[in-house]
mmCIF file of C-alpha atoms in Angstrom:
data_model
loop_
_atom_site.group_PDB
_atom_site.id
_atom_site.type_symbol
_atom_site.label_atom_id
_atom_site.label_comp_id
_atom_site.label_asym_id
_atom_site.label_seq_id
_atom_site.Cartn_x
_atom_site.Cartn_y
_atom_site.Cartn_z
ATOM 1 C CA MET A 965 114.058 147.377 101.479
ATOM 2 C CA GLU A 966 114.738 150.173 99.024
ATOM 3 C CA HIS A 967 114.700 153.751 100.232
ATOM 4 C CA PRO A 968 115.867 156.675 98.047
ATOM 5 C CA GLY A 969 117.558 158.527 100.905
ATOM 6 C CA LEU A 970 119.427 155.386 101.881
ATOM 7 C CA ALA A 971 120.742 155.002 98.326
ATOM 8 C CA ALA A 972 122.210 158.520 98.566
ATOM 9 C CA LEU A 973 123.845 157.688 101.905
ATOM 10 C CA ALA A 974 125.224 154.377 100.585
ATOM 11 C CA ARG A 975 126.964 156.235 97.737
ATOM 12 C CA ILE A 976 128.858 158.247 100.363
ATOM 13 C CA MET A 977 129.318 155.605 103.092
ATOM 14 C CA SER A 978 129.835 152.048 101.921
ATOM 15 C CA PRO A 979 127.612 149.426 103.560
ATOM 16 C CA GLU A 980 130.245 146.703 102.978
ATOM 17 C CA ARG A 981 130.948 146.434 106.723
ATOM 18 C CA GLY A 982 127.258 146.455 107.610
ATOM 19 C CA ALA A 983 124.946 143.511 108.152
ATOM 20 C CA ASP A 984 121.190 142.988 107.981
ATOM 21 C CA GLU A 985 119.975 142.925 111.575
ATOM 22 C CA GLU A 986 116.875 140.898 110.665
ATOM 23 C CA VAL A 987 114.880 142.889 113.201
ATOM 24 C CA ASP A 988 111.579 141.486 114.411
ATOM 25 C CA TRP A 989 109.735 144.686 113.545
ATOM 26 C CA ALA A 990 106.404 143.455 114.938
ATOM 27 C CA ALA A 991 108.044 142.862 118.342
ATOM 28 C CA ALA A 992 109.948 146.156 118.210
ATOM 29 C CA GLU A 993 106.855 148.132 117.283
ATOM 30 C CA ALA A 994 104.815 146.385 119.976
ATOM 31 C CA ARG A 995 107.509 147.147 122.558
ATOM 32 C CA TRP A 996 107.649 150.848 121.636
ATOM 33 C CA ALA A 997 103.960 151.250 120.657
ATOM 34 C CA VAL A 998 104.966 152.959 117.397
ATOM 35 C CA ARG A 999 105.645 152.105 113.772
ATOM 36 C CA PHE A 1000 109.251 152.847 112.938
ATOM 37 C CA PRO A 1001 110.177 155.064 109.967
ATOM 38 C CA ALA A 1002 110.857 153.349 106.637
ATOM 39 C CA ASP A 1003 114.331 154.915 106.416
ATOM 40 C CA TYR A 1004 115.311 153.425 109.796
ATOM 41 C CA LYS A 1005 114.032 149.992 108.770
ATOM 42 C CA ALA A 1006 115.928 150.233 105.481
ATOM 43 C CA PHE A 1007 119.080 151.374 107.326
ATOM 44 C CA MET A 1008 118.846 148.358 109.663
ATOM 45 C CA ALA A 1009 118.418 146.016 106.669
ATOM 46 C CA LEU A 1010 121.466 147.422 104.856
ATOM 47 C CA TYR A 1011 123.862 148.551 107.591
ATOM 48 C CA GLY A 1012 122.449 147.274 110.875
ATOM 49 C CA SER A 1013 123.488 148.799 114.163
ATOM 50 C CA GLY A 1014 127.001 150.141 114.464
ATOM 51 C CA SER A 1015 129.257 153.143 114.322
ATOM 52 C CA ILE A 1016 130.168 155.778 111.798
ATOM 53 C CA ASN A 1017 133.901 156.468 112.083
ATOM 54 C CA GLY A 1018 133.684 155.350 115.707
ATOM 55 C CA GLN A 1019 132.018 158.680 116.550
ATOM 56 C CA ALA A 1020 128.289 158.208 115.927
ATOM 57 C CA PHE A 1021 126.372 155.047 116.810
ATOM 58 C CA VAL A 1022 122.985 153.947 115.387
ATOM 59 C CA LEU A 1023 120.973 151.942 117.925
ATOM 60 C CA LEU A 1024 118.888 148.796 117.542
ATOM 61 C CA PRO A 1025 115.170 148.976 118.394
ATOM 62 C CA LEU A 1026 115.525 145.900 120.652
ATOM 63 C CA PRO A 1027 118.620 144.566 122.424
ATOM 64 C CA LYS A 1028 120.504 141.615 120.935
ATOM 65 C CA GLU A 1029 122.349 138.975 122.877
ATOM 66 C CA GLY A 1030 126.086 139.584 122.889
ATOM 67 C CA MET A 1031 125.827 143.253 121.932
ATOM 68 C CA SER A 1032 128.122 145.602 123.795
ATOM 69 C CA GLY A 1033 128.976 149.268 123.474
ATOM 70 C CA GLY A 1034 126.917 152.066 122.006
ATOM 71 C CA GLY A 1035 124.106 151.838 124.540
ATOM 72 C CA ASP A 1036 120.638 150.733 123.606
ATOM 73 C CA LEU A 1037 117.473 152.443 122.480
ATOM 74 C CA GLU A 1038 115.742 152.012 125.842
ATOM 75 C CA GLU A 1039 118.641 153.395 127.878
ATOM 76 C CA GLU A 1040 119.246 156.320 125.525
ATOM 77 C CA THR A 1041 115.539 157.169 125.335
ATOM 78 C CA GLU A 1042 115.483 157.363 129.140
ATOM 79 C CA ASN A 1043 118.621 159.537 129.025
ATOM 80 C CA ALA A 1044 117.037 161.842 126.430
ATOM 81 C CA ARG A 1045 113.854 162.242 128.455
ATOM 82 C CA PHE A 1046 115.892 162.935 131.597
ATOM 83 C CA GLY A 1047 118.001 165.438 129.612
ATOM 84 C CA TRP A 1048 114.839 167.167 128.413
ATOM 85 C CA GLU A 1049 113.757 167.612 132.031
ATOM 86 C CA ALA A 1050 117.231 168.661 133.224
ATOM 87 C CA GLU A 1051 117.561 171.248 130.437
ATOM 88 C CA GLY A 1052 114.307 173.008 131.331
ATOM 89 C CA GLY A 1053 111.500 170.723 130.184
ATOM 90 C CA ARG A 1054 108.660 172.443 128.331
ATOM 91 C CA ALA A 1055 110.269 175.854 128.842
ATOM 92 C CA ALA A 1056 113.238 174.679 126.749
ATOM 93 C CA LEU A 1057 111.342 172.489 124.264
ATOM 94 C CA ASP A 1058 107.552 172.364 124.295
ATOM 95 C CA VAL A 1059 106.998 168.657 123.643
ATOM 96 C CA ASP A 1060 105.607 165.706 125.538
ATOM 97 C CA PRO A 1061 108.731 163.859 126.765
ATOM 98 C CA ALA A 1062 106.965 160.552 126.111
ATOM 99 C CA ARG A 1063 107.191 161.501 122.391
ATOM 100 C CA ILE A 1064 111.015 161.546 122.457
ATOM 101 C CA LEU A 1065 112.494 158.293 121.126
ATOM 102 C CA ALA A 1066 116.273 157.873 120.748
ATOM 103 C CA TRP A 1067 117.829 156.210 117.708
ATOM 104 C CA GLY A 1068 121.509 157.129 118.063
ATOM 105 C CA VAL A 1069 124.281 158.683 120.111
ATOM 106 C CA THR A 1070 127.578 160.425 119.420
ATOM 107 C CA ALA A 1071 130.976 160.270 121.084
ATOM 108 C CA GLY A 1072 130.260 163.859 122.157
ATOM 109 C CA ALA A 1073 127.439 162.502 124.372
ATOM 110 C CA ASP A 1074 124.711 163.880 122.096
ATOM 111 C CA ILE A 1075 121.518 161.848 121.855
ATOM 112 C CA LEU A 1076 119.891 161.608 118.438
ATOM 113 C CA CYS A 1077 116.125 161.164 118.631
ATOM 114 C CA TRP A 1078 112.848 161.337 116.810
ATOM 115 C CA LEU A 1079 109.868 163.426 117.888
ATOM 116 C CA THR A 1080 107.041 160.930 117.445
ATOM 117 C CA ASP A 1081 104.069 163.346 117.505
ATOM 118 C CA ASP A 1082 103.039 162.673 113.905
ATOM 119 C CA GLY A 1083 101.011 159.510 113.226
ATOM 120 C CA ASP A 1084 103.150 158.948 110.117
ATOM 121 C CA PRO A 1085 106.630 157.884 111.291
ATOM 122 C CA ASP A 1086 108.099 158.884 107.928
ATOM 123 C CA ARG A 1087 107.386 162.494 108.896
ATOM 124 C CA TRP A 1088 109.071 162.337 112.302
ATOM 125 C CA PRO A 1089 111.710 165.050 112.597
ATOM 126 C CA VAL A 1090 115.103 164.421 114.160
ATOM 127 C CA LEU A 1091 115.668 165.958 117.581
ATOM 128 C CA VAL A 1092 119.244 166.400 118.769
ATOM 129 C CA LEU A 1093 119.861 166.704 122.480
ATOM 130 C CA GLY A 1094 123.319 168.261 122.323
ATOM 131 C CA ARG A 1095 125.444 167.916 125.407
ATOM 132 C CA HIS A 1096 127.815 170.696 124.370
ATOM 133 C CA THR A 1097 125.668 172.696 121.940
ATOM 134 C CA THR A 1098 123.628 175.856 122.245
ATOM 135 C CA PRO A 1099 120.717 175.524 122.272
ATOM 136 C CA ALA A 1100 120.598 172.090 123.896
ATOM 137 C CA PHE A 1101 117.680 171.001 121.670
ATOM 138 C CA VAL A 1102 117.462 171.380 117.923
ATOM 139 C CA VAL A 1103 114.702 169.904 115.775
ATOM 140 C CA HIS A 1104 115.589 169.101 112.161
ATOM 141 C CA PRO A 1105 112.683 168.785 109.695
ATOM 142 C CA PHE A 1106 113.899 165.562 108.075
ATOM 143 C CA GLY A 1107 114.415 161.913 108.946
ATOM 144 C CA MET A 1108 117.270 159.868 110.344
ATOM 145 C CA VAL A 1109 118.913 158.846 107.066
ATOM 146 C CA GLU A 1110 118.847 162.405 105.704
ATOM 147 C CA PHE A 1111 120.324 163.625 108.996
ATOM 148 C CA LEU A 1112 123.159 161.076 108.724
ATOM 149 C CA ARG A 1113 123.777 161.982 105.077
ATOM 150 C CA ARG A 1114 124.078 165.649 106.008
ATOM 151 C CA ILE A 1115 126.421 164.844 108.894
ATOM 152 C CA VAL A 1116 128.813 162.732 106.821
ATOM 153 C CA GLN A 1117 128.771 165.290 103.997
ATOM 154 C CA GLU A 1118 129.057 168.280 106.349
ATOM 155 C CA ASP A 1119 125.892 169.584 104.696
ATOM 156 C CA PHE A 1120 124.676 172.126 107.260
ATOM 157 C CA ASP A 1121 124.696 175.926 106.954
ATOM 158 C CA GLY A 1122 128.094 176.600 108.501
ATOM 159 C CA TRP A 1123 129.571 175.564 111.815
ATOM 160 C CA GLU A 1124 127.221 177.836 113.748
ATOM 161 C CA SER A 1125 124.358 175.542 112.731
ATOM 162 C CA TRP A 1126 126.363 172.342 113.232
ATOM 163 C CA PRO A 1127 123.917 169.999 115.023
ATOM 164 C CA ILE A 1128 126.191 167.831 117.198
ATOM 165 C CA SER A 1129 128.954 168.353 119.760
ATOM 166 C CA ILE A 1130 131.685 166.594 117.798
ATOM 167 C CA ALA A 1131 133.022 168.234 114.680
ATOM 168 C CA GLY A 1132 136.152 167.218 112.821
ATOM 169 C CA GLU A 1133 136.488 163.935 114.722
ATOM 170 C CA LEU A 1134 133.688 162.407 112.655
ATOM 171 C CA TRP A 1135 135.725 162.776 109.462
ATOM 172 C CA ASP A 1136 139.046 161.298 110.528
ATOM 173 C CA CYS A 1137 138.265 158.662 107.893
ATOM 174 C CA SER A 1138 137.539 159.665 104.350
ATOM 175 C CA PRO A 1139 135.250 158.408 103.017
ATOM 176 C CA PRO A 1140 133.135 157.876 106.141
ATOM 177 C CA THR A 1141 133.203 154.298 107.389
ATOM 178 C CA PHE A 1142 130.380 152.316 108.922
ATOM 179 C CA VAL A 1143 131.308 149.347 111.119
ATOM 180 C CA HIS A 1144 128.676 146.888 112.327
ATOM 181 C CA TRP A 1145 128.628 146.227 116.070
ATOM 182 C CA ARG A 1146 129.670 142.591 115.580
ATOM 183 C CA ALA A 1147 132.863 143.574 113.742
#
């Protein structure tokens, strides 16, 4: 599945250690009662689930037998919704917690999510629940692949707007390296 944002990310972070997950998207979408964004589906087809420099982990929409480490989408979605409540609920971020859906985590204990309010999943913004950031919630007006591209290229407006708790640790490898969970 071609996706222009994914092509830009692949130029920066080689997919050679990735693997097509061959996700049953009908089952995943039935389980979560949503359609997943095209960039996420394309990412899963090219890279699959795994880690970026061992510091950021992209989750599968459904668990796979034999998978360990990195958590899973269901567990991290529950953690994100609990975190929303623990950090002040609607007073901190005025959203329906049922509309928070996790897609990744970081070694800094951040949870990377989508806000699924829009009927078009390709317009879902990224929500970061930062464990060591202020504020605890930041919404970014772009999708998952663009968020990852900006992270690996350090393409945010200075460290004061850095969206996750880990900083330099993500770039111990240059260029950034993706490793599939089976590797």
